[in-house]
mmCIF file of C-alpha atoms and ligand atoms in Angstrom:
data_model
loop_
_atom_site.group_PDB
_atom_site.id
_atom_site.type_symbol
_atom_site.label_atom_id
_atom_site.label_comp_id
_atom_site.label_asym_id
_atom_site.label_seq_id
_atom_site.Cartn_x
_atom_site.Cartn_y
_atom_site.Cartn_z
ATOM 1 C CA UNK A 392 -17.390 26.279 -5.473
ATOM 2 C CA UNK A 393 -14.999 23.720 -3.491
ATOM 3 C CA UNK A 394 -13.400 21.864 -5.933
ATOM 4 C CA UNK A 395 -12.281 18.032 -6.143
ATOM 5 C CA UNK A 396 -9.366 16.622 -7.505
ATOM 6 C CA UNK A 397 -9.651 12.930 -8.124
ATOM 7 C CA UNK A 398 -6.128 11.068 -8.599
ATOM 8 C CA UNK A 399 -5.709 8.049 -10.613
ATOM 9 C CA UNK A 400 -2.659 5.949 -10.924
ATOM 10 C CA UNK A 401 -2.663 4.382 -14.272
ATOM 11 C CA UNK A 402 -0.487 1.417 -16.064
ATOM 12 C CA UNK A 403 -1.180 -0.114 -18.752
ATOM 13 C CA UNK A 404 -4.872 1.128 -18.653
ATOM 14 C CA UNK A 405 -5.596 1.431 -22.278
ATOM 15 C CA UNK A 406 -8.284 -0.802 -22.318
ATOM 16 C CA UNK A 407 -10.269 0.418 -19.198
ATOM 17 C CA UNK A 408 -9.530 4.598 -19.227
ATOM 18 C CA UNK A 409 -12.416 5.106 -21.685
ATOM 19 C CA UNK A 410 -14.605 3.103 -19.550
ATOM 20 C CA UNK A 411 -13.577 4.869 -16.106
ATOM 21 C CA UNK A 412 -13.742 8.653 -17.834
ATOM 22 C CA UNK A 413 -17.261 8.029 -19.118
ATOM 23 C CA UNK A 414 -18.292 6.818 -15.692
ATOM 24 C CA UNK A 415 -16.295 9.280 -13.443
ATOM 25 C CA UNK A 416 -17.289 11.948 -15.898
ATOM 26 C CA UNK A 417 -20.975 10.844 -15.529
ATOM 27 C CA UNK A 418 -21.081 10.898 -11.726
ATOM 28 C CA UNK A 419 -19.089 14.216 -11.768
ATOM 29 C CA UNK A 420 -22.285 16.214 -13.873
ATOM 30 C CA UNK A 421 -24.723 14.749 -10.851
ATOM 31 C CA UNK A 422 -22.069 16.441 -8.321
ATOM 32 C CA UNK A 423 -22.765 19.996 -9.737
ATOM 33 C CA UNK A 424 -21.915 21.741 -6.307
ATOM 34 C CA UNK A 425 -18.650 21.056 -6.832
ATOM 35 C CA UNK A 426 -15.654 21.421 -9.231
ATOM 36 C CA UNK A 427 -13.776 18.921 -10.452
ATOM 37 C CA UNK A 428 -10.189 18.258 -11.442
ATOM 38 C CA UNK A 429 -9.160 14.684 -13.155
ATOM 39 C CA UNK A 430 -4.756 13.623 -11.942
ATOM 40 C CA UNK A 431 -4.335 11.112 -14.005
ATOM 41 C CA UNK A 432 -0.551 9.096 -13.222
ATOM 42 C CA UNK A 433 0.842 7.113 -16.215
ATOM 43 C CA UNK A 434 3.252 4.869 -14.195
ATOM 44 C CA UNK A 435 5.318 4.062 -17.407
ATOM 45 C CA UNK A 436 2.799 2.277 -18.954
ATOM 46 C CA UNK A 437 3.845 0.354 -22.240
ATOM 47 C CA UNK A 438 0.185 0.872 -23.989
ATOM 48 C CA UNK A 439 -1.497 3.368 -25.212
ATOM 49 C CA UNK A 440 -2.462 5.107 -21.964
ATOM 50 C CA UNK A 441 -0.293 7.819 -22.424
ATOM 51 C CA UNK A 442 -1.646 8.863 -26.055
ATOM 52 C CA UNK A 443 -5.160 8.412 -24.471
ATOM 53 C CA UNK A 444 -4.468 10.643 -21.570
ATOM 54 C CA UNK A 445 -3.022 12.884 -24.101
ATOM 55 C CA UNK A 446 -6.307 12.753 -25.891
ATOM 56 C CA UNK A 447 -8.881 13.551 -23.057
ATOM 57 C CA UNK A 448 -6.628 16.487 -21.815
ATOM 58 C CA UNK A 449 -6.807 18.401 -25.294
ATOM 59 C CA UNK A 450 -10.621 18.030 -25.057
ATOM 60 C CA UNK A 451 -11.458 18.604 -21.273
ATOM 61 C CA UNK A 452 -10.002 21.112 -19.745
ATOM 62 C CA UNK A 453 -10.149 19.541 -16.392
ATOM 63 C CA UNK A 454 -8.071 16.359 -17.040
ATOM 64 C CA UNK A 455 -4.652 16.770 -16.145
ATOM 65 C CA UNK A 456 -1.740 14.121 -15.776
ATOM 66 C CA UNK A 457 1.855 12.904 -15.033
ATOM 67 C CA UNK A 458 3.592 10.488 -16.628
ATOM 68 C CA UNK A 459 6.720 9.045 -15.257
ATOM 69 C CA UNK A 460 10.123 8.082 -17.113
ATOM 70 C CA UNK A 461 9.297 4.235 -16.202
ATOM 71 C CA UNK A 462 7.319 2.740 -14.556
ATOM 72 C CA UNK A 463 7.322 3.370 -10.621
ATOM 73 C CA UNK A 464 4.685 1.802 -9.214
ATOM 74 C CA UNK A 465 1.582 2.743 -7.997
ATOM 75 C CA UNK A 466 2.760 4.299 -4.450
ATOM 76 C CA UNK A 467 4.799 6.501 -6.611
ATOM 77 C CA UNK A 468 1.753 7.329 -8.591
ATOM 78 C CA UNK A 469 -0.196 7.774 -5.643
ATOM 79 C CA UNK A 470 2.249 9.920 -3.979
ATOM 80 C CA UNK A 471 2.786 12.090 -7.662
ATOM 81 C CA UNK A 472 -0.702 12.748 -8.095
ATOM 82 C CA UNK A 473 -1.267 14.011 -4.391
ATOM 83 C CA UNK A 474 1.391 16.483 -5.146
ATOM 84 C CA UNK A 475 -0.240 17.685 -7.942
ATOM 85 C CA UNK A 476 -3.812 17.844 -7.025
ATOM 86 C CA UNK A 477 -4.609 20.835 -6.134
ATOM 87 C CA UNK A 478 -8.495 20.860 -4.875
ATOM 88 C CA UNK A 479 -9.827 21.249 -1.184
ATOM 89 C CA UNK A 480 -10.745 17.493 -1.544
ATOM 90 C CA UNK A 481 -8.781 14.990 -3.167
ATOM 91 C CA UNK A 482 -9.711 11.204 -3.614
ATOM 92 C CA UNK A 483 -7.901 8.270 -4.836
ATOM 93 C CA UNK A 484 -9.289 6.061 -7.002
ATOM 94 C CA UNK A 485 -7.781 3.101 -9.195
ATOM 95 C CA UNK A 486 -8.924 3.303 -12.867
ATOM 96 C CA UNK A 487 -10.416 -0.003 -13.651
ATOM 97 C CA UNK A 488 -13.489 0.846 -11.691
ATOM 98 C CA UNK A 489 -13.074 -1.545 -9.029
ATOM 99 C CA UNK A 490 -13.462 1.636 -6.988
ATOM 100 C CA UNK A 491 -16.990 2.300 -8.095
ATOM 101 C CA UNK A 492 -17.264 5.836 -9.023
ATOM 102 C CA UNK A 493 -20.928 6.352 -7.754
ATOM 103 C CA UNK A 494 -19.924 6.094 -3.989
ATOM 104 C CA UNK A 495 -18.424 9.549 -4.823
ATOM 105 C CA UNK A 496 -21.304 11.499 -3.882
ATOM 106 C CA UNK A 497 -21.325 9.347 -0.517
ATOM 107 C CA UNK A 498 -17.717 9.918 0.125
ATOM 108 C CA UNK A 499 -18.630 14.012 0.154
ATOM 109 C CA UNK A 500 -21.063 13.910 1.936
ATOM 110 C CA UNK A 501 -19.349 12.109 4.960
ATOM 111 C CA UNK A 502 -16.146 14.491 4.558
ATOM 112 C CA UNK A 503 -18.674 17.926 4.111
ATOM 113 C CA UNK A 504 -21.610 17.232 6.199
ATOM 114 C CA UNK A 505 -20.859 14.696 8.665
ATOM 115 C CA UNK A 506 -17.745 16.509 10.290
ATOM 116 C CA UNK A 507 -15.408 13.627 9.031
ATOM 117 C CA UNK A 508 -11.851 14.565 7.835
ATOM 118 C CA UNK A 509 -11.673 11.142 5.775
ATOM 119 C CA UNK A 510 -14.437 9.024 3.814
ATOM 120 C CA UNK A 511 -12.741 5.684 2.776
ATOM 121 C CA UNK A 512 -13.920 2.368 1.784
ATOM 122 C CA UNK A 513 -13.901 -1.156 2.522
ATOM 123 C CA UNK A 514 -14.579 -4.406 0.756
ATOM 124 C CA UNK A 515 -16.775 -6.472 2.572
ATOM 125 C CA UNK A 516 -16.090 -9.713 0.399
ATOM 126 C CA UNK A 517 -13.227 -11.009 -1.228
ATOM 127 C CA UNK A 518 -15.509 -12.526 -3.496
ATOM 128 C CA UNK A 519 -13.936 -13.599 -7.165
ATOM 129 C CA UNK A 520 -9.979 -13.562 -5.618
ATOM 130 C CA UNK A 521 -8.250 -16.805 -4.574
ATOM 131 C CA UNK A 522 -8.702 -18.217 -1.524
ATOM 132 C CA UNK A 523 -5.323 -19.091 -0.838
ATOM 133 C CA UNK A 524 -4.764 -15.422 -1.360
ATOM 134 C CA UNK A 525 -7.916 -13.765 0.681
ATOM 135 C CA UNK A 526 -5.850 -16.367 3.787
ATOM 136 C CA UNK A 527 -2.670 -15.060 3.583
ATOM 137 C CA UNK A 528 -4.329 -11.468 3.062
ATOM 138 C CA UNK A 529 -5.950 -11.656 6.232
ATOM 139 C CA UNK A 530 -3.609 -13.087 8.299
ATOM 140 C CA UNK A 531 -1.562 -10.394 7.077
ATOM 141 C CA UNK A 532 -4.046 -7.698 8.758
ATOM 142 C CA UNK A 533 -4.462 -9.514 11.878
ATOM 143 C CA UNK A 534 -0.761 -9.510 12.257
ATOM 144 C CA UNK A 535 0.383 -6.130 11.095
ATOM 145 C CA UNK A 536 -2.095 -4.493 13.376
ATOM 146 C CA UNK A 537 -0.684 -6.534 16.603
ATOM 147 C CA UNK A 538 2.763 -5.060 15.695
ATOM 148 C CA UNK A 539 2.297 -1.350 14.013
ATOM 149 C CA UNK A 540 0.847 1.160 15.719
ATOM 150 C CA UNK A 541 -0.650 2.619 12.200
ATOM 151 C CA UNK A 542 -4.082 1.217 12.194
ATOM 152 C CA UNK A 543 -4.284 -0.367 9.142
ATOM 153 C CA UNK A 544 -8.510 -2.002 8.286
ATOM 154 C CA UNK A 545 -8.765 -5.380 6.520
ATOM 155 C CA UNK A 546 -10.479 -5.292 3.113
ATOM 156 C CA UNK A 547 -9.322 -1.434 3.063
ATOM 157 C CA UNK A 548 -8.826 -0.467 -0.197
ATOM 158 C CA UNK A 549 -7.084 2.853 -1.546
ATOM 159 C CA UNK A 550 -10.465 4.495 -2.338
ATOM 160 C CA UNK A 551 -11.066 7.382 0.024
ATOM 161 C CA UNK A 552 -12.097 11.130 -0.191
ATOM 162 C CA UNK A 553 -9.420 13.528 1.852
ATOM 163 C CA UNK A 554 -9.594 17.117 3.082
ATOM 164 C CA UNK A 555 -6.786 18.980 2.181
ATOM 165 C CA UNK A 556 -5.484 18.820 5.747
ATOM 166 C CA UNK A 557 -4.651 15.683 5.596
ATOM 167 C CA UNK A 558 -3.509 15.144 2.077
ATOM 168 C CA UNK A 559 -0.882 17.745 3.582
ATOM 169 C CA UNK A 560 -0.670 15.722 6.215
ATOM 170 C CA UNK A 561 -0.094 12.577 3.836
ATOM 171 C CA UNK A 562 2.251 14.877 1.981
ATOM 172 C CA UNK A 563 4.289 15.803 5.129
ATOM 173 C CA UNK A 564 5.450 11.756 5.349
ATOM 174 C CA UNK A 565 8.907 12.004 2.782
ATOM 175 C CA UNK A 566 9.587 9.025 3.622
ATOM 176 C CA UNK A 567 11.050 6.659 0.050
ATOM 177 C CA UNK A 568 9.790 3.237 1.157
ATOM 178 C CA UNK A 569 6.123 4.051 0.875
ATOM 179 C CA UNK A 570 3.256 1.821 2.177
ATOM 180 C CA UNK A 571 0.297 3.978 2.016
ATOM 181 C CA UNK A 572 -2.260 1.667 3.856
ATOM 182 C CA UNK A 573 -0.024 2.080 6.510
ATOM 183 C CA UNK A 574 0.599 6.138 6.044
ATOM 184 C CA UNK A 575 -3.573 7.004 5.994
ATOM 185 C CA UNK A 576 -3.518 4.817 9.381
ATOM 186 C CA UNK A 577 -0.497 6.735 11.265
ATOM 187 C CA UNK A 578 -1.630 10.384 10.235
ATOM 188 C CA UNK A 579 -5.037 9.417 12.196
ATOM 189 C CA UNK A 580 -8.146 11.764 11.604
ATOM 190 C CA UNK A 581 -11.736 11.132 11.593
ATOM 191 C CA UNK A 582 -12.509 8.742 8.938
ATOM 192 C CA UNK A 583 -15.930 7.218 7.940
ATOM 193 C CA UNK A 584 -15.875 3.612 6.864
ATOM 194 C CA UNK A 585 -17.952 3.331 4.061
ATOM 195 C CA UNK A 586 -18.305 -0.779 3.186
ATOM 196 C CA UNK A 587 -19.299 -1.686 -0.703
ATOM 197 C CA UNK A 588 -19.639 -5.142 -2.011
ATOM 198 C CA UNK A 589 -16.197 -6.281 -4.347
ATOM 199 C CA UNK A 590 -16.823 -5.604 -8.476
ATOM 200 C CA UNK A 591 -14.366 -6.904 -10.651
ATOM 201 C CA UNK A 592 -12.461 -4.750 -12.821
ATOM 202 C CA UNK A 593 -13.675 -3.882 -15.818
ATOM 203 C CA UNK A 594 -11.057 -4.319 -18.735
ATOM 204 C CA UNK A 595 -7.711 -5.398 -18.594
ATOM 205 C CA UNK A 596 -5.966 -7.470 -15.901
ATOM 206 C CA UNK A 597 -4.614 -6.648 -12.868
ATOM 207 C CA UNK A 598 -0.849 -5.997 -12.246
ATOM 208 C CA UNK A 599 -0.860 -7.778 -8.878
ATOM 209 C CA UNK A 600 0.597 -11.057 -8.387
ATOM 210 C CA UNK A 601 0.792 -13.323 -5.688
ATOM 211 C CA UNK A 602 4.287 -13.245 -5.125
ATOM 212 C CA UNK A 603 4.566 -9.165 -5.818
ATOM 213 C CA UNK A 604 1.797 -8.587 -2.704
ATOM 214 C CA UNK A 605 3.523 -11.332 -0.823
ATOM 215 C CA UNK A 606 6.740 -8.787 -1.051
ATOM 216 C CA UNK A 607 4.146 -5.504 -0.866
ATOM 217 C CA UNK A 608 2.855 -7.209 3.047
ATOM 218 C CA UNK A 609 6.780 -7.196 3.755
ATOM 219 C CA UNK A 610 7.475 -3.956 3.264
ATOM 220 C CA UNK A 611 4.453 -3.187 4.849
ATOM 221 C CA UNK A 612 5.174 -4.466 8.010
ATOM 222 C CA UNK A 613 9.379 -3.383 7.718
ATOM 223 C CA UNK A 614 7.688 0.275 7.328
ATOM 224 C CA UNK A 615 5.379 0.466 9.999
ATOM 225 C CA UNK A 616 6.360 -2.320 12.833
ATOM 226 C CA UNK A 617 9.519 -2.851 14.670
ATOM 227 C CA UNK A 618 8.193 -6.152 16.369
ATOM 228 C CA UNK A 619 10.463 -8.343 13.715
ATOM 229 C CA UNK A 620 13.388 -7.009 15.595
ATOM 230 C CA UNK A 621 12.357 -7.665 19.234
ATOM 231 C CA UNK A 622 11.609 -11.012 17.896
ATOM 232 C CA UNK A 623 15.188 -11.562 17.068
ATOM 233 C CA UNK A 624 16.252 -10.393 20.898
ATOM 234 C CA UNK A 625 13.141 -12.244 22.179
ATOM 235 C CA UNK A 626 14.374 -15.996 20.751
ATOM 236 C CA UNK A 627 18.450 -14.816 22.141
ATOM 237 C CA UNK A 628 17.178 -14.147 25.322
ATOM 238 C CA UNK A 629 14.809 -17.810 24.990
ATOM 239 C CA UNK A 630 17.859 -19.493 23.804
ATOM 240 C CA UNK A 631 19.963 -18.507 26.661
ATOM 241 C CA UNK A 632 17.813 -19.371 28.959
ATOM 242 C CA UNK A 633 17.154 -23.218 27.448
ATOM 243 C CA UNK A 634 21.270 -23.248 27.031
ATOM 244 C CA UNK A 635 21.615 -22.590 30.805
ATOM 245 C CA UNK A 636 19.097 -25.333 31.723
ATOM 246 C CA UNK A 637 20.913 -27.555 29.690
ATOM 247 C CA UNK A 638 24.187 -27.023 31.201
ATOM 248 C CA UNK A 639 22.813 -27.327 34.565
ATOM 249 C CA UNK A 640 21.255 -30.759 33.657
ATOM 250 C CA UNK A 641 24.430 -32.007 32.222
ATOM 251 C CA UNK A 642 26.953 -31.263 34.690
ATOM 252 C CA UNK A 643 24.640 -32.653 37.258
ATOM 253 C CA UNK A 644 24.305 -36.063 35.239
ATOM 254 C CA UNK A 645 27.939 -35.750 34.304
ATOM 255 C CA UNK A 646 28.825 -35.716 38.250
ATOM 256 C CA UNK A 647 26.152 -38.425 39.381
ATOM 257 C CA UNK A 648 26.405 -40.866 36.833
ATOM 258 C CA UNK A 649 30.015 -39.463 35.104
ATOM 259 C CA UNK A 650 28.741 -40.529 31.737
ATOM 260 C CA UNK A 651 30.311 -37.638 29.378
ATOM 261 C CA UNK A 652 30.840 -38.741 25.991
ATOM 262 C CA UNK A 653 27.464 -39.222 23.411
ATOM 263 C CA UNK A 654 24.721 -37.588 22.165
ATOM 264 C CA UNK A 655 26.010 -36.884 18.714
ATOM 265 C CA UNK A 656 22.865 -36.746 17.194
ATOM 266 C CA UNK A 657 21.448 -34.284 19.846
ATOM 267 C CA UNK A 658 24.377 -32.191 18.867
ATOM 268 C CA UNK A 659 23.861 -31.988 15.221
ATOM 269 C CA UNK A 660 20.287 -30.910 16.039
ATOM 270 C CA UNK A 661 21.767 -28.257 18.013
ATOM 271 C CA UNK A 662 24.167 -26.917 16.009
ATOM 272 C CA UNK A 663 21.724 -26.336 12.698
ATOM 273 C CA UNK A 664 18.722 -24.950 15.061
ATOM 274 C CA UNK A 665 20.990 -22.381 16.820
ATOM 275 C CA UNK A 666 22.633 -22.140 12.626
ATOM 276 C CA UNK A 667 19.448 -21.974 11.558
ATOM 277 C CA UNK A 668 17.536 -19.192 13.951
ATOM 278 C CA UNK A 669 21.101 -17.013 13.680
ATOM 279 C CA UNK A 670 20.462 -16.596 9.949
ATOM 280 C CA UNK A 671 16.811 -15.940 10.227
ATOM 281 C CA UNK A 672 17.674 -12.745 12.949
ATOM 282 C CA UNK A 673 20.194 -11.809 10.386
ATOM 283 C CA UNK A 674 18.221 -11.857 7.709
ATOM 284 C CA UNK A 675 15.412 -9.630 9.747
ATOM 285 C CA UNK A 676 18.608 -7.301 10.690
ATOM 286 C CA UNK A 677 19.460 -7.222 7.005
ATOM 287 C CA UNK A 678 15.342 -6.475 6.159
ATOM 288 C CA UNK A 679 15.785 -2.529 8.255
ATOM 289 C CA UNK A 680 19.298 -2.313 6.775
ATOM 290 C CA UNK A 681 18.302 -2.799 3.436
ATOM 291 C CA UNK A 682 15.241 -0.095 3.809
ATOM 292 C CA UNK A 683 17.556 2.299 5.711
ATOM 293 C CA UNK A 684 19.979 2.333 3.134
ATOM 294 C CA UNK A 685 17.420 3.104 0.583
ATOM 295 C CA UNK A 686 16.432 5.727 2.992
ATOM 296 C CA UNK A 687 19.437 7.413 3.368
ATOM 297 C CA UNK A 688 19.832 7.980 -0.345
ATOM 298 C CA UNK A 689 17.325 10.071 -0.637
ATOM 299 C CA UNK A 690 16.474 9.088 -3.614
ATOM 300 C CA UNK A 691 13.109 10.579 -5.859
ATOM 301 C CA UNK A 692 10.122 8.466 -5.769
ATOM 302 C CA UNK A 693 9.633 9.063 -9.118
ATOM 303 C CA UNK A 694 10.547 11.184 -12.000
ATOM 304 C CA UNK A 695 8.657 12.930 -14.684
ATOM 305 C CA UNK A 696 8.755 12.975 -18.421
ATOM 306 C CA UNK A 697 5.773 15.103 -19.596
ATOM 307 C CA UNK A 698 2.795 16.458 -17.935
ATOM 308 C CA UNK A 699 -0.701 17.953 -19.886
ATOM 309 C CA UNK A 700 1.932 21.025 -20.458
ATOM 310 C CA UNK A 701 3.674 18.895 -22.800
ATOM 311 C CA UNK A 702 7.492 17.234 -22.237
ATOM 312 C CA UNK A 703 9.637 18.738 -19.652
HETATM 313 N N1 UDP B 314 -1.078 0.606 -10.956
HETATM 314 C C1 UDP B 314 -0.068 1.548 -11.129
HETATM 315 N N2 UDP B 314 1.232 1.114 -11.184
HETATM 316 C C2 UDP B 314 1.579 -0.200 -11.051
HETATM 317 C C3 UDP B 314 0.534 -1.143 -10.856
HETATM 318 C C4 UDP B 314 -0.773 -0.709 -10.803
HETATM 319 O O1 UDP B 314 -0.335 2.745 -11.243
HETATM 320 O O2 UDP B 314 2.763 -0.511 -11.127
HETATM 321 C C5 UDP B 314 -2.490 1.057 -10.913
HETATM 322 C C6 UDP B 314 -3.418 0.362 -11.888
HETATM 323 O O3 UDP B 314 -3.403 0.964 -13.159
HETATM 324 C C7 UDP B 314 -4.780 0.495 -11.222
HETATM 325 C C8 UDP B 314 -4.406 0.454 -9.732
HETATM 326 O O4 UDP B 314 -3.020 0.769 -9.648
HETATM 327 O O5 UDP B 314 -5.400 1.736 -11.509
HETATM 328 C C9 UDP B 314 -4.699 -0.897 -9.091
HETATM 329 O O6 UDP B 314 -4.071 -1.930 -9.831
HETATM 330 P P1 UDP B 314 -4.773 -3.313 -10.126
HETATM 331 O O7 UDP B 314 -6.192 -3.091 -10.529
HETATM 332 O O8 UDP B 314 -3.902 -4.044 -11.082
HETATM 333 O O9 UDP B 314 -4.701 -3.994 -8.706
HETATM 334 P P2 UDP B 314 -5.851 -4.864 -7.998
HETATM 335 O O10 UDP B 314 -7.115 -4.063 -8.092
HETATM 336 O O11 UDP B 314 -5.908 -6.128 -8.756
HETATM 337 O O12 UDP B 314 -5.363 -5.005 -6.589
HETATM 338 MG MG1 MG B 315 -7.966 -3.432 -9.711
#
């Protein structure tokens, strides 16, 4: 029988694991032509998700998890659980069951019968999230898909049903600054859109705020887009150009009407726009530096303190 791992980053889930392993439980005795295999991830939490995970392992045999040292964040936990999963299919899922469960059967299907290599899903509202935060989410996709060539879906979520090939594929990318949105977009293969209306989450509160995804977009678009750079030699280059102009015009005035002193006001304006657009290409510059460095230490994306075999 193929068998399905389903991976699910957890922190601070207390309240909504019972909920989520009842449901995912429930939709995984309709699925009887396959096998299943529960990755749970407890990314640090500071409740009693670990003790429950604990729990559900002693009594099914299929639940399995990782918990980290601290919390790592759910990349990490993404990334951890992918590693560990070891069925021919693997999905994600988050476990407040805003990632509904029943579209599991759905999700197979697509990956088994219809030839795709992918089955992932899409919100079609943002229904029940701020709207200030549903604008700045969307000009976010517009933009990050005019500069990356990872093509990354508005409304995506991190729900989706892999093959094997490309969770190696997924697995293949070492890289330490992880944006997955963008990393199921570069690896390409054949994926099904599946669209679902939003539900909210069930228990619990979500981990997100407005000023964490606000950083989140950044490093999404550091990871996966060069553009911010070519901006930088884009304005120099604009600059120059406007600078030459200028000194054109006022050497001409200077010799037809010999007027050179004045304009201090024009200068100051000068001097903290050119100030001004200087530190903004630096501080792009120092964006890549920053990520390289982290790069270059190679660090772990995350590190474990006990798994269902008990501390390591
Ligand atoms: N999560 C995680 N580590 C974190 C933050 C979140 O593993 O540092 C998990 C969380 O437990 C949930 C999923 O990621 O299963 C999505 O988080 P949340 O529901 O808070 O995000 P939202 O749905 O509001 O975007
Ligand atoms: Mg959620």
């Amino acid at each position: 029988m193929p068998k399905i791992s389903i991976v699910v980053p957890c922190y601070n889930e207390e309240a909504a694991l019972p909920l989520f392993y009842r449901e995912i439980t429930r939709v995984a005795g309709e699925m009887d032509y396959a096998e299943f295999e529960f990755v749970f991830i407890d990314d640090g939490s500071k409740d009693a998700t670990l003790p429950t995970l604990r729990t559900l392992a002693e009594t099914d045999k299929r639940v399995r998890f990782v918990s980290f040292s601290r919390n790592f964040g759910k990349e990490a936990g993404m990334l951890a659980g992918l590693e560990a999963a070891t069925g021919d299919y693997v999905a994600l899922m988050d476990a407040d069951l805003q990632d509904p469960p029943a579209l599991l059967p759905a999700l197979y299907k697509a990956v088994t019968e219809e030839g795709y290599d992918c089955a992932a899903t899409r919100r079609t509202t943002r229904e029940g999230e701020p709207p200030i935060r549903s604008f700045f989410a969307r000009c976010f996709y517009k933009l990050i898909n005019k500069i990356s060539d990872a093509d990354i879906v508005d409304g995506a979520r991190d729900y989706r049903l892999m093959r094997r090939t490309m969770v190696d594929a997924i697995l293949s990318m070492r890289e330490y600054n992880r944006f997955s949105k963008g990393i199921f977009g570069w690896v390409g293969f054949h994926t099904k859109w599946i669209p679902f209306v939003n539900v909210e989450r069930v228990a619990g509160e979500t981990k997100w705020s407005f000023w964490k995804l606000f950083l989140y977009s950044l490093e999404g678009i550091v990871a996966f887009s060069t553009a911010p750079l070519a901006i930088a030699s884009i304005l120099g280059f604009l600059l120059c150009v406007i600078a030459f102009v200028f000194i054109v015009v006022v050497v001409v005035k200077t010799l037809a009407f010999g007027d050179p002193v004045g304009g201090w006001p024009s200068m100051m304006c000068i001097i903290l726009f050119l100030g001004g657009i200087q530190l903004f290409c630096m501080g792009i510059l120092g964006q890549y530096l920053a990520k390289t460095y982290l790069e270059t230490k190679k660090r772990p994306v995350y590190l474990v303190r006990e798994t269902e075999e008990g501390v390591k």
